[in-house]
Short mmCIF file of C-alpha atoms and ligand atoms in Angstrom, two decimals:
data_model
loop_
_atom_site.label_atom_id
_atom_site.label_comp_id
_atom_site.label_asym_id
_atom_site.label_seq_id
_atom_site.Cartn_x
_atom_site.Cartn_y
_atom_site.Cartn_z
CA MET A 29 -0.19 -0.21 -0.04
CA LEU A 30 1.01 3.87 -0.50
CA ILE A 31 0.48 6.04 2.58
CA VAL A 32 0.85 9.21 2.64
CA MET A 33 1.29 9.58 6.19
CA LYS A 34 0.92 13.69 7.91
CA PHE A 35 2.50 14.68 10.82
CA GLY A 36 0.97 17.68 12.78
CA GLY A 37 2.91 20.33 15.34
CA THR A 38 2.55 18.52 18.21
CA SER A 39 3.97 15.41 16.56
CA VAL A 40 6.96 16.73 15.80
CA GLY A 41 6.86 18.99 18.88
CA SER A 42 10.61 18.10 19.96
CA ALA A 43 13.30 15.44 19.44
CA GLU A 44 11.64 12.74 20.86
CA ARG A 45 8.50 13.46 18.90
CA ILE A 46 10.37 13.33 15.65
CA ALA A 47 11.83 10.30 16.95
CA GLN A 48 8.26 8.48 17.40
CA ALA A 49 7.05 10.07 13.99
CA ALA A 50 9.96 8.22 12.27
CA SER A 51 9.56 5.11 14.02
CA LEU A 52 5.89 5.38 12.86
CA VAL A 53 7.28 5.61 8.93
CA THR A 54 9.78 2.55 9.74
CA ASP A 55 7.58 0.45 10.94
CA ALA A 56 5.08 1.04 8.01
CA ARG A 57 7.86 0.57 5.84
CA SER A 58 8.76 -2.91 7.34
CA ASN A 59 5.27 -3.62 7.30
CA GLY A 60 5.68 -3.79 3.37
CA HIS A 61 4.26 -0.06 2.70
CA ARG A 62 5.44 2.57 0.55
CA VAL A 63 5.30 5.95 2.54
CA ALA A 64 5.33 9.49 1.64
CA VAL A 65 5.93 11.65 4.65
CA VAL A 66 4.36 15.00 4.98
CA THR A 67 5.44 17.59 7.86
CA SER A 68 4.19 20.44 9.81
CA ALA A 69 6.21 22.76 11.53
CA MET A 70 7.65 22.08 15.10
CA SER A 71 4.62 23.27 17.58
CA GLY A 72 4.49 26.48 18.08
CA VAL A 73 7.04 27.70 14.96
CA THR A 74 4.14 29.20 12.80
CA ASN A 75 2.89 31.68 15.24
CA THR A 76 6.50 32.80 16.45
CA LEU A 77 7.34 33.36 12.61
CA ILE A 78 3.95 35.21 12.13
CA ASP A 79 4.66 37.13 15.34
CA ALA A 80 7.81 38.37 14.10
CA ALA A 81 6.89 39.61 10.81
CA ARG A 82 4.33 41.42 12.29
CA ALA A 83 6.42 43.04 14.91
CA ALA A 84 9.33 43.68 12.42
CA SER A 85 6.90 45.53 9.97
CA LYS A 86 6.07 47.73 12.58
CA GLY A 87 9.79 48.22 12.97
CA GLN A 88 10.53 45.91 15.99
CA TRP A 89 12.80 43.28 15.02
CA ASP A 90 13.87 41.16 17.91
CA PRO A 91 17.19 39.51 16.78
CA THR A 92 16.85 36.74 19.73
CA ILE A 93 14.08 34.89 17.61
CA ARG A 94 16.51 33.72 14.88
CA GLN A 95 18.53 32.20 17.82
CA ARG A 96 16.02 31.06 19.38
CA LEU A 97 14.51 29.06 16.48
CA PHE A 98 17.96 27.89 15.81
CA GLU A 99 18.67 26.37 19.32
CA LEU A 100 15.41 24.59 18.84
CA HIS A 101 15.72 23.30 15.84
CA ARG A 102 20.00 22.30 16.32
CA THR A 103 18.99 20.57 19.57
CA ALA A 104 16.57 18.37 18.15
CA ALA A 105 19.22 17.40 15.33
CA SER A 106 22.12 16.98 18.12
CA VAL A 107 19.50 14.33 19.72
CA LEU A 108 18.10 12.77 16.39
CA VAL A 109 21.05 12.38 13.98
CA ALA A 110 24.14 10.89 15.32
CA ASP A 111 26.49 10.85 12.44
CA GLU A 112 28.62 13.94 12.34
CA ALA A 113 28.27 14.70 8.94
CA SER A 114 24.66 14.07 8.30
CA ARG A 115 23.93 16.29 11.77
CA ALA A 116 26.41 19.18 10.07
CA ARG A 117 24.30 19.25 6.97
CA VAL A 118 20.91 19.06 8.56
CA THR A 119 22.32 21.97 10.84
CA GLU A 120 23.71 24.12 8.03
CA GLU A 121 20.59 24.21 6.07
CA ILE A 122 18.53 25.20 9.01
CA ASP A 123 20.77 28.09 9.51
CA ARG A 124 20.55 28.69 5.72
CA ARG A 125 16.65 28.97 6.06
CA LEU A 126 16.95 31.09 9.16
CA ASP A 127 19.26 33.51 7.24
CA ARG A 128 16.18 34.28 4.66
CA PHE A 129 14.12 34.51 7.58
CA GLU A 130 16.05 37.17 8.96
CA LYS A 131 16.53 38.79 5.74
CA LEU A 132 12.74 38.85 4.86
CA CYS A 133 12.23 40.50 8.17
CA PHE A 134 14.93 42.95 7.79
CA GLY A 135 13.16 44.00 4.69
CA LEU A 136 9.80 44.44 6.50
CA SER A 137 11.49 46.16 9.35
CA MET A 138 12.34 48.75 6.05
CA VAL A 139 9.40 49.00 4.77
CA HIS A 140 7.37 48.73 7.23
CA GLU A 141 4.38 46.70 5.34
CA LEU A 142 3.55 43.14 5.53
CA THR A 143 1.94 42.29 2.69
CA PRO A 144 0.15 38.53 2.42
CA ARG A 145 2.47 37.37 -0.14
CA LEU A 146 5.46 38.40 2.22
CA LEU A 147 3.52 36.86 4.94
CA ASP A 148 3.19 33.40 3.45
CA ALA A 149 7.12 33.71 2.70
CA ILE A 150 7.73 34.22 6.25
CA SER A 151 4.88 31.69 7.65
CA GLY A 152 6.08 29.07 5.71
CA ILE A 153 9.52 28.77 6.82
CA GLY A 154 8.62 26.73 10.02
CA GLU A 155 7.95 23.43 7.56
CA MET A 156 11.18 24.03 5.97
CA LEU A 157 13.08 24.09 9.08
CA ALA A 158 11.07 20.27 10.55
CA ALA A 159 11.74 18.73 7.31
CA PRO A 160 15.22 18.26 6.90
CA LEU A 161 15.32 16.94 10.64
CA VAL A 162 12.01 14.51 10.25
CA ALA A 163 14.21 12.97 7.08
CA ALA A 164 17.42 12.95 8.81
CA ALA A 165 15.66 10.97 12.15
CA ILE A 166 14.25 8.63 9.61
CA ARG A 167 17.49 8.42 7.86
CA SER A 168 18.86 7.37 11.55
CA ARG A 169 16.65 4.54 12.11
CA GLY A 170 17.82 2.71 8.41
CA SER A 171 15.42 4.07 6.13
CA GLY A 172 16.21 6.09 2.62
CA SER A 173 14.68 9.45 2.96
CA GLU A 174 15.20 13.14 1.87
CA SER A 175 13.31 16.27 2.27
CA VAL A 176 11.38 17.90 -0.37
CA ASP A 177 10.37 21.56 -0.53
CA ALA A 178 6.54 21.73 -1.69
CA THR A 179 7.70 24.84 -3.50
CA ASP A 180 8.83 22.51 -6.12
CA ILE A 181 5.96 20.13 -6.65
CA LEU A 182 2.83 21.77 -4.96
CA VAL A 183 1.60 24.07 -7.59
CA THR A 184 -1.06 26.80 -5.99
CA THR A 185 -3.06 29.53 -7.09
CA ASP A 186 -1.55 33.05 -5.93
CA GLN A 187 -4.35 33.36 -3.19
CA PHE A 188 -1.73 34.29 -0.65
CA GLY A 189 -2.97 33.04 2.61
CA GLY A 190 -5.35 30.52 1.16
CA ALA A 191 -3.72 29.36 -2.31
CA GLU A 192 -5.62 26.68 -4.00
CA PRO A 193 -3.90 23.42 -5.59
CA ILE A 194 -3.25 23.50 -9.51
CA MET A 195 -3.91 19.87 -9.42
CA GLU A 196 -2.69 18.76 -13.02
CA GLU A 197 0.59 20.68 -12.56
CA THR A 198 0.82 19.27 -9.13
CA ARG A 199 0.56 15.94 -10.10
CA ALA A 200 3.07 15.88 -12.97
CA ARG A 201 5.39 17.62 -10.48
CA THR A 202 5.09 14.78 -8.04
CA THR A 203 5.24 12.03 -10.22
CA THR A 204 8.49 13.08 -11.35
CA GLN A 205 9.98 14.18 -7.97
CA LEU A 206 8.56 11.84 -5.59
CA GLY A 207 7.68 8.90 -7.55
CA PRO A 208 11.34 7.59 -8.11
CA MET A 209 12.17 8.08 -4.60
CA ILE A 210 8.97 6.10 -3.21
CA ALA A 211 9.85 3.58 -6.04
CA ARG A 212 13.30 2.70 -4.96
CA GLY A 213 11.65 2.37 -1.20
CA ASP A 214 12.45 5.95 0.26
CA ALA A 215 10.22 7.98 2.14
CA PRO A 216 10.21 11.40 1.01
CA VAL A 217 9.31 14.06 3.60
CA VAL A 218 7.19 16.99 2.00
CA THR A 219 7.05 20.02 3.85
CA GLY A 220 3.50 20.62 4.72
CA PHE A 221 1.23 23.80 4.54
CA ILE A 222 3.31 25.54 1.51
CA GLY A 223 3.35 25.56 -1.74
CA ALA A 224 4.47 27.95 -4.82
CA THR A 225 2.78 29.83 -7.94
CA ILE A 226 3.51 28.27 -11.67
CA ASP A 227 6.39 31.16 -11.15
CA GLY A 228 7.70 30.01 -8.07
CA VAL A 229 6.66 32.76 -5.80
CA GLN A 230 5.69 30.53 -1.91
CA THR A 231 2.08 30.53 -0.86
CA THR A 232 0.27 28.85 1.87
CA LEU A 233 -2.86 26.85 2.07
CA GLY A 234 -4.05 28.43 5.37
CA ARG A 235 -3.70 27.92 8.87
CA GLY A 236 -3.59 24.23 9.41
CA GLY A 237 -3.19 23.80 6.12
CA SER A 238 -0.91 20.67 6.32
CA ASP A 239 -3.41 18.16 6.01
CA TYR A 240 -4.76 19.73 3.14
CA SER A 241 -1.18 19.47 1.78
CA ALA A 242 -1.68 15.65 2.47
CA SER A 243 -4.67 14.90 1.08
CA ILE A 244 -3.54 16.87 -2.16
CA LEU A 245 -0.69 14.91 -2.49
CA GLY A 246 -2.50 11.46 -1.58
CA ALA A 247 -4.32 12.43 -4.72
CA ALA A 248 -1.69 13.53 -7.01
CA LEU A 249 -0.04 9.96 -6.01
CA ASP A 250 -2.79 8.01 -6.17
CA ALA A 251 -2.13 7.03 -2.63
CA ASP A 252 -4.24 4.01 -1.16
CA GLU A 253 -4.65 5.87 2.18
CA VAL A 254 -3.89 9.24 3.80
CA TRP A 255 -2.85 8.89 7.50
CA ILE A 256 -3.42 12.23 9.62
CA TRP A 257 -0.84 12.00 13.06
CA THR A 258 -2.10 14.21 15.28
CA ASP A 259 -2.65 14.44 18.99
CA VAL A 260 -6.03 12.80 19.69
CA ASP A 261 -7.61 9.47 19.22
CA GLY A 262 -8.77 10.67 15.87
CA VAL A 263 -12.15 12.65 15.02
CA MET A 264 -14.10 12.77 18.48
CA THR A 265 -17.85 13.49 19.21
CA ALA A 266 -16.56 17.06 20.29
CA ASN A 267 -13.92 19.10 21.02
CA PRO A 268 -12.16 16.84 23.72
CA SER A 269 -10.68 19.74 25.22
CA GLU A 270 -13.51 21.25 26.13
CA VAL A 271 -16.06 18.09 26.35
CA SER A 272 -14.41 15.85 28.80
CA ASP A 273 -16.27 12.83 27.99
CA ALA A 274 -15.97 13.28 24.08
CA ARG A 275 -15.64 9.96 22.31
CA THR A 276 -13.66 8.85 19.19
CA LEU A 277 -15.81 8.02 16.23
CA ALA A 278 -14.38 4.96 14.59
CA GLU A 279 -15.87 5.43 11.04
CA ILE A 280 -17.31 8.85 9.74
CA SER A 281 -18.19 9.78 5.91
CA TYR A 282 -16.42 12.06 3.95
CA SER A 283 -19.25 14.25 3.94
CA GLU A 284 -19.46 14.08 7.91
CA ALA A 285 -16.10 14.84 8.00
CA SER A 286 -15.78 17.96 5.77
CA GLU A 287 -18.96 19.22 7.46
CA LEU A 288 -17.50 19.02 11.04
CA ALA A 289 -14.18 20.28 9.88
CA TYR A 290 -15.78 23.01 8.20
CA TYR A 291 -18.14 23.64 11.12
CA GLY A 292 -14.90 24.02 13.32
CA ALA A 293 -12.96 20.58 14.61
CA LYS A 294 -9.38 21.68 14.30
CA VAL A 295 -8.30 18.21 14.04
CA LEU A 296 -8.36 18.64 10.44
CA HIS A 297 -8.18 21.65 8.05
CA TYR A 298 -11.92 22.51 6.05
CA LYS A 299 -10.56 21.40 2.90
CA THR A 300 -8.37 18.10 3.56
CA ILE A 301 -11.33 15.56 2.14
CA LEU A 302 -12.34 17.06 -1.16
CA PRO A 303 -9.49 15.83 -2.98
CA ALA A 304 -9.60 12.42 -1.14
CA PHE A 305 -13.29 12.01 -1.55
CA ARG A 306 -12.50 12.74 -5.43
CA LYS A 307 -10.39 9.62 -5.69
CA ARG A 308 -11.97 7.63 -2.91
CA ILE A 309 -8.97 7.88 -0.88
CA PRO A 310 -9.57 6.59 2.58
CA VAL A 311 -8.38 9.18 5.02
CA ARG A 312 -7.32 7.77 8.48
CA ILE A 313 -6.76 10.21 11.74
CA LEU A 314 -4.52 8.74 14.20
CA ASN A 315 -3.17 9.51 17.63
CA SER A 316 1.06 9.58 17.25
CA PHE A 317 1.02 9.72 21.21
CA ASN A 318 -0.93 6.66 21.08
CA PRO A 319 -0.39 5.14 17.94
CA SER A 320 -2.40 1.30 18.89
CA HIS A 321 -5.64 3.21 19.13
CA ALA A 322 -7.38 2.62 15.82
CA GLY A 323 -8.37 6.26 15.47
CA THR A 324 -10.92 7.26 13.10
CA ARG A 325 -11.47 6.25 9.31
CA VAL A 326 -12.86 8.48 6.78
CA SER A 327 -15.01 6.70 3.73
CA VAL A 328 -17.86 6.74 1.58
CA GLU A 329 -20.42 4.98 3.55
CA GLY A 330 -19.08 6.09 7.35
CA ASP A 331 -21.10 4.36 10.05
CA PRO A 332 -24.75 4.11 8.76
CA SER A 333 -25.41 2.12 11.83
CA VAL A 334 -25.49 5.07 13.98
CA PRO A 335 -28.82 7.59 13.86
CA GLY A 336 -29.10 10.87 14.73
CA VAL A 337 -26.40 13.35 15.55
CA LYS A 338 -22.82 12.01 15.45
CA ALA A 339 -20.79 15.15 16.90
CA VAL A 340 -21.05 18.94 18.00
CA THR A 341 -18.58 21.38 17.10
CA SER A 342 -18.27 24.95 17.41
CA ILE A 343 -16.82 28.27 15.76
CA ARG A 344 -15.46 31.26 17.73
CA GLY A 345 -14.57 34.47 16.00
CA VAL A 346 -17.07 34.99 13.92
CA SER A 347 -19.80 38.04 13.44
CA LEU A 348 -23.20 37.92 12.33
CA ILE A 349 -24.42 40.62 10.32
CA GLY A 350 -28.47 41.35 10.47
CA ILE A 351 -29.86 43.25 7.78
CA SER A 352 -33.38 44.30 8.92
CA GLY A 353 -36.85 46.38 8.31
CA THR A 354 -40.07 46.21 8.08
CA GLY A 355 -39.94 47.58 4.47
CA MET A 356 -37.78 44.65 3.16
CA GLN A 357 -41.04 42.61 2.74
CA GLY A 358 -41.43 42.11 -0.95
CA ILE A 359 -38.64 44.20 -2.40
CA PRO A 360 -36.64 42.13 -4.55
CA GLY A 361 -32.82 42.27 -4.75
CA ILE A 362 -32.33 43.18 -1.44
CA VAL A 363 -30.74 39.81 -0.76
CA ALA A 364 -28.87 39.60 -4.10
CA LYS A 365 -27.42 42.50 -3.72
CA ALA A 366 -26.05 41.78 0.01
CA PHE A 367 -24.46 38.73 -1.20
CA ASP A 368 -22.82 40.78 -3.96
CA VAL A 369 -21.24 42.53 -1.58
CA VAL A 370 -19.94 40.15 0.56
CA ALA A 371 -18.47 38.28 -2.66
CA GLU A 372 -16.70 41.57 -3.81
CA GLN A 373 -15.25 41.59 -0.06
CA GLN A 374 -13.98 37.89 -0.54
CA SER A 375 -15.63 37.26 2.55
CA ASN A 376 -16.76 33.84 3.05
CA VAL A 377 -20.18 33.04 4.81
CA LEU A 378 -20.73 30.05 7.01
CA MET A 379 -24.61 30.53 7.31
CA ILE A 380 -27.51 32.00 6.11
CA SER A 381 -30.59 32.67 7.88
CA GLN A 382 -34.22 34.31 6.66
CA ALA A 383 -36.88 34.81 9.20
CA SER A 384 -40.07 33.98 6.51
CA SER A 385 -41.57 37.38 7.20
CA GLU A 386 -39.00 38.53 5.29
CA ASN A 387 -38.33 41.42 7.76
CA ASN A 388 -34.43 40.48 8.12
CA ILE A 389 -31.89 38.35 6.81
CA CYS A 390 -28.51 37.59 8.85
CA PHE A 391 -25.65 35.51 7.83
CA VAL A 392 -22.29 34.66 9.79
CA ILE A 393 -18.88 35.59 8.78
CA SER A 394 -15.21 35.72 10.28
CA ALA A 395 -15.31 38.59 12.71
CA ALA A 396 -11.92 40.12 11.18
CA GLU A 397 -14.33 40.57 7.44
CA ALA A 398 -17.12 42.06 9.43
CA PRO A 399 -16.34 45.94 9.86
CA GLY A 400 -15.42 45.86 6.26
CA VAL A 401 -18.60 44.07 5.18
CA VAL A 402 -21.10 46.06 7.37
CA LYS A 403 -18.99 49.41 5.54
CA ALA A 404 -20.10 48.20 2.12
CA LEU A 405 -23.05 46.88 3.01
CA LYS A 406 -24.28 50.65 4.37
CA SER A 407 -22.81 52.11 0.76
CA ALA A 408 -24.28 49.73 -1.60
CA LEU A 409 -27.83 49.93 0.46
CA GLU A 410 -27.82 53.52 0.69
CA PHE A 411 -31.00 54.06 -1.08
CA GLU A 412 -32.93 51.27 0.87
CA LEU A 413 -31.42 52.47 3.79
CA ALA A 414 -32.55 56.70 2.92
CA ARG A 415 -36.10 55.33 2.10
CA GLY A 416 -36.51 53.17 5.31
CA HIS A 417 -37.03 49.79 3.53
CA ILE A 418 -34.29 48.97 5.64
CA GLU A 419 -33.81 50.44 9.35
CA GLU A 420 -30.67 48.41 10.28
CA ILE A 421 -27.39 46.96 9.26
CA ALA A 422 -25.32 45.59 12.15
CA SER A 423 -22.89 43.25 13.44
CA GLN A 424 -22.37 41.10 16.30
CA PRO A 425 -19.61 38.88 17.45
CA VAL A 426 -21.25 35.35 18.04
CA ALA A 427 -20.37 31.58 17.91
CA VAL A 428 -21.67 29.12 15.93
CA VAL A 429 -22.61 25.56 17.21
CA ALA A 430 -23.17 22.95 14.98
CA ALA A 431 -24.72 19.47 15.47
CA ILE A 432 -23.61 16.94 12.95
CA GLY A 433 -24.82 13.59 11.53
CA ASP A 434 -25.50 11.69 8.10
CA ARG A 435 -28.59 10.11 9.90
CA MET A 436 -29.90 13.12 11.29
CA ARG A 437 -31.82 12.84 7.85
CA GLY A 438 -35.12 11.01 8.60
CA THR A 439 -34.80 11.10 12.62
CA PRO A 440 -37.59 12.82 13.91
CA GLY A 441 -37.41 15.03 17.19
CA ILE A 442 -33.58 16.20 16.29
CA ALA A 443 -34.48 19.93 16.88
CA ALA A 444 -36.62 19.62 19.78
CA THR A 445 -34.02 17.91 21.50
CA VAL A 446 -31.74 20.67 20.39
CA PHE A 447 -33.77 23.33 21.87
CA GLY A 448 -35.23 21.66 24.83
CA ALA A 449 -31.18 21.12 25.85
CA LEU A 450 -30.36 25.00 25.20
CA GLY A 451 -33.39 25.96 26.68
CA SER A 452 -32.69 23.95 30.01
CA GLU A 453 -29.25 25.52 29.92
CA ARG A 454 -30.84 29.09 29.34
CA ILE A 455 -28.90 29.25 26.22
CA ASN A 456 -30.43 31.81 23.89
CA VAL A 457 -30.43 31.24 20.18
CA ILE A 458 -30.10 34.34 18.00
CA ALA A 459 -30.26 32.15 14.91
CA ILE A 460 -30.93 28.62 13.44
CA SER A 461 -29.96 27.34 9.98
CA GLN A 462 -30.76 23.88 8.69
CA GLY A 463 -28.99 22.83 5.50
CA SER A 464 -31.20 21.14 2.92
CA SER A 465 -28.97 18.27 3.33
CA GLU A 466 -29.91 17.62 6.78
CA ARG A 467 -26.84 16.64 8.11
CA ASN A 468 -26.18 19.65 9.68
CA ILE A 469 -28.08 22.29 12.30
CA SER A 470 -26.19 24.91 13.30
CA LEU A 471 -27.13 27.61 15.67
CA VAL A 472 -25.87 30.83 16.33
CA VAL A 473 -25.50 32.07 20.00
CA GLU A 474 -23.58 34.49 22.04
CA GLU A 475 -19.96 33.83 22.66
CA LYS A 476 -20.03 33.33 26.42
CA ASP A 477 -22.85 30.45 25.71
CA ALA A 478 -20.50 28.20 23.09
CA ALA A 479 -18.99 26.36 25.58
CA ALA A 480 -21.91 25.27 27.46
CA ALA A 481 -24.09 24.95 24.53
CA VAL A 482 -21.57 22.23 23.04
CA ARG A 483 -21.79 20.49 26.37
CA ALA A 484 -25.33 20.64 26.68
CA LEU A 485 -25.87 18.69 22.89
CA HIS A 486 -23.27 16.66 23.67
CA GLN A 487 -25.23 15.26 26.71
CA ALA A 488 -28.56 16.01 25.02
CA PHE A 489 -27.86 13.33 22.49
CA ARG A 490 -25.92 10.94 24.65
CA LEU A 491 -22.77 11.62 22.29
CA ASP A 492 -20.64 10.15 25.70
CA ARG A 493 -21.91 6.66 25.20
CA THR A 494 -22.29 6.43 21.18
CA GLY A 495 -18.20 6.62 20.30
CA VAL A 496 -15.50 4.30 21.13
CA PRO A 497 -14.03 4.55 24.69
CA ALA A 498 -10.85 6.58 24.12
P1 ADP B 19 -2.23 18.97 14.54
O1 ADP B 19 -1.01 19.88 15.13
O2 ADP B 19 -2.14 17.73 14.59
O3 ADP B 19 -2.12 19.45 13.03
P2 ADP B 19 -4.49 20.28 15.93
O4 ADP B 19 -3.95 21.08 16.89
O5 ADP B 19 -4.45 21.25 14.20
O6 ADP B 19 -3.23 19.47 15.34
O7 ADP B 19 -5.66 19.58 15.69
C1 ADP B 19 -5.91 18.59 16.72
C2 ADP B 19 -6.85 19.40 17.95
O8 ADP B 19 -8.31 19.45 17.42
C3 ADP B 19 -7.17 18.11 19.15
O9 ADP B 19 -5.68 18.80 20.37
C4 ADP B 19 -8.37 18.90 19.59
O10 ADP B 19 -8.10 20.04 20.52
C5 ADP B 19 -8.89 19.68 18.46
N1 ADP B 19 -10.46 19.23 17.98
C6 ADP B 19 -11.13 20.23 18.05
N2 ADP B 19 -12.60 19.77 17.64
C7 ADP B 19 -12.23 18.23 17.48
C8 ADP B 19 -12.97 16.63 17.47
N3 ADP B 19 -14.22 16.84 17.42
N4 ADP B 19 -12.32 15.79 17.44
C9 ADP B 19 -11.02 15.71 18.03
N5 ADP B 19 -10.00 16.71 17.93
C10 ADP B 19 -10.81 17.63 17.96
N1 LIG B 20 2.16 24.86 10.46
C1 LIG B 20 0.88 25.48 9.83
C2 LIG B 20 -0.15 26.03 11.16
O1 LIG B 20 0.65 26.20 12.02
C3 LIG B 20 0.17 24.61 9.21
C4 LIG B 20 -0.07 22.99 9.98
O2 LIG B 20 0.39 23.03 11.12
O3 LIG B 20 -1.02 22.43 9.47
O4 LIG B 20 -0.90 26.89 10.71
MG1 MG B 21 -3.88 21.16 12.51
#
């Protein structure tokens, strides 16, 4: 079997963790599998790089950051790589990459401007520092391995901060560059999170995007499976750091996985599923801290034996934009105009709700985008506001809580349970939306109520009993 294995930040967070990741790769090799690896940056490194870039663009460059990053990776190399020549090569590579980081930050401190393009060039350096270490750790366990910069193989659009793969070109390059390595039994270690435009300008796929890199490469290589190694026992009935009795879901469908990821389950980047789904490549989510646990398998069927709600998620840091007025009734085009504005602002709508009286439409977008969207809406709907057809365009910080499951469709009483549970916790539901696929009910609540709402729903649907014990 050809397996693409992705290791997240905590799974490569220290020399010890990298050694464990390397063992998981060499174990799979000994079991007769071929492996291509995708690595994230060591945990915390991407945040450090981004903070440094932001500070540098304000003229505040802290020279100790480079030294700290160098020490973090050099220390790991000294533990992981016994062979002196090999260790020197890895350390030199890390130093060279940090040189680039320092030069870019120096440039920022001169021009005082941080463009999305420059932010991508800097934030993606963490993966470039980690990949040589992971490859060296695999080599020191006796398997062939080399690090590969995704900028050479993962070709993307130029949407900096959220680039999309150009699959044909990516497939061609991946086959030529990784194919021979995999065929001779080596495990290439590719930098997650990053890619480059056709002209070679570095891009990123968005925060948490290494999962997406893994499924893109899995699809490009026609892999048999994609394994996402993380720090929990798979996809669970809720975020285990928020709900203590959350359980692992042994099997979920592609649609459940993407819905869960889209509605806030950080365990998978929300775009991860699509490339795998297109090729029907099974995705497993596994715990590198507990590798004997079977984790979650994502497949076409999922587990149809579980009726109703399977998991509860939440998204914070979002805003509800409301457009209201008694004069909106029957005036065509207001909704169309509003969503034109949202599209022009390149804002992504997470959910929409309209009261049947047509007096109010509301939708949820990222809180960071809200001020710009409200301003643009006020200007585009100036006439309707002046005439009093619309009385108010307002935004309010909220959270979205979602209950998800393929078999919610056809299971009566779900909405009643949702409202009963929230009612008894005295949680006010500001808006509600049920997708026509009926595999998701999303609720808008005040941000302060989000955690309690997730726990109340988890309890009401008895999700502590439906999953697999951790
Ligand atoms: P990695 O660094 O491996 O990519 P992430 O931090 O991005 O890991 O994602 C794993 C985290 O996702 C878990 O530690 C957990 O806190 C969080 N999480 C949120 N929702 C869920 C869920 N439904 N199931 C499992 N983990 C979840
Ligand atoms: N290192 C990147 C991030 O922190 C990508 C990832 O971990 O998936 O966002
Ligand atoms: Mg992640």
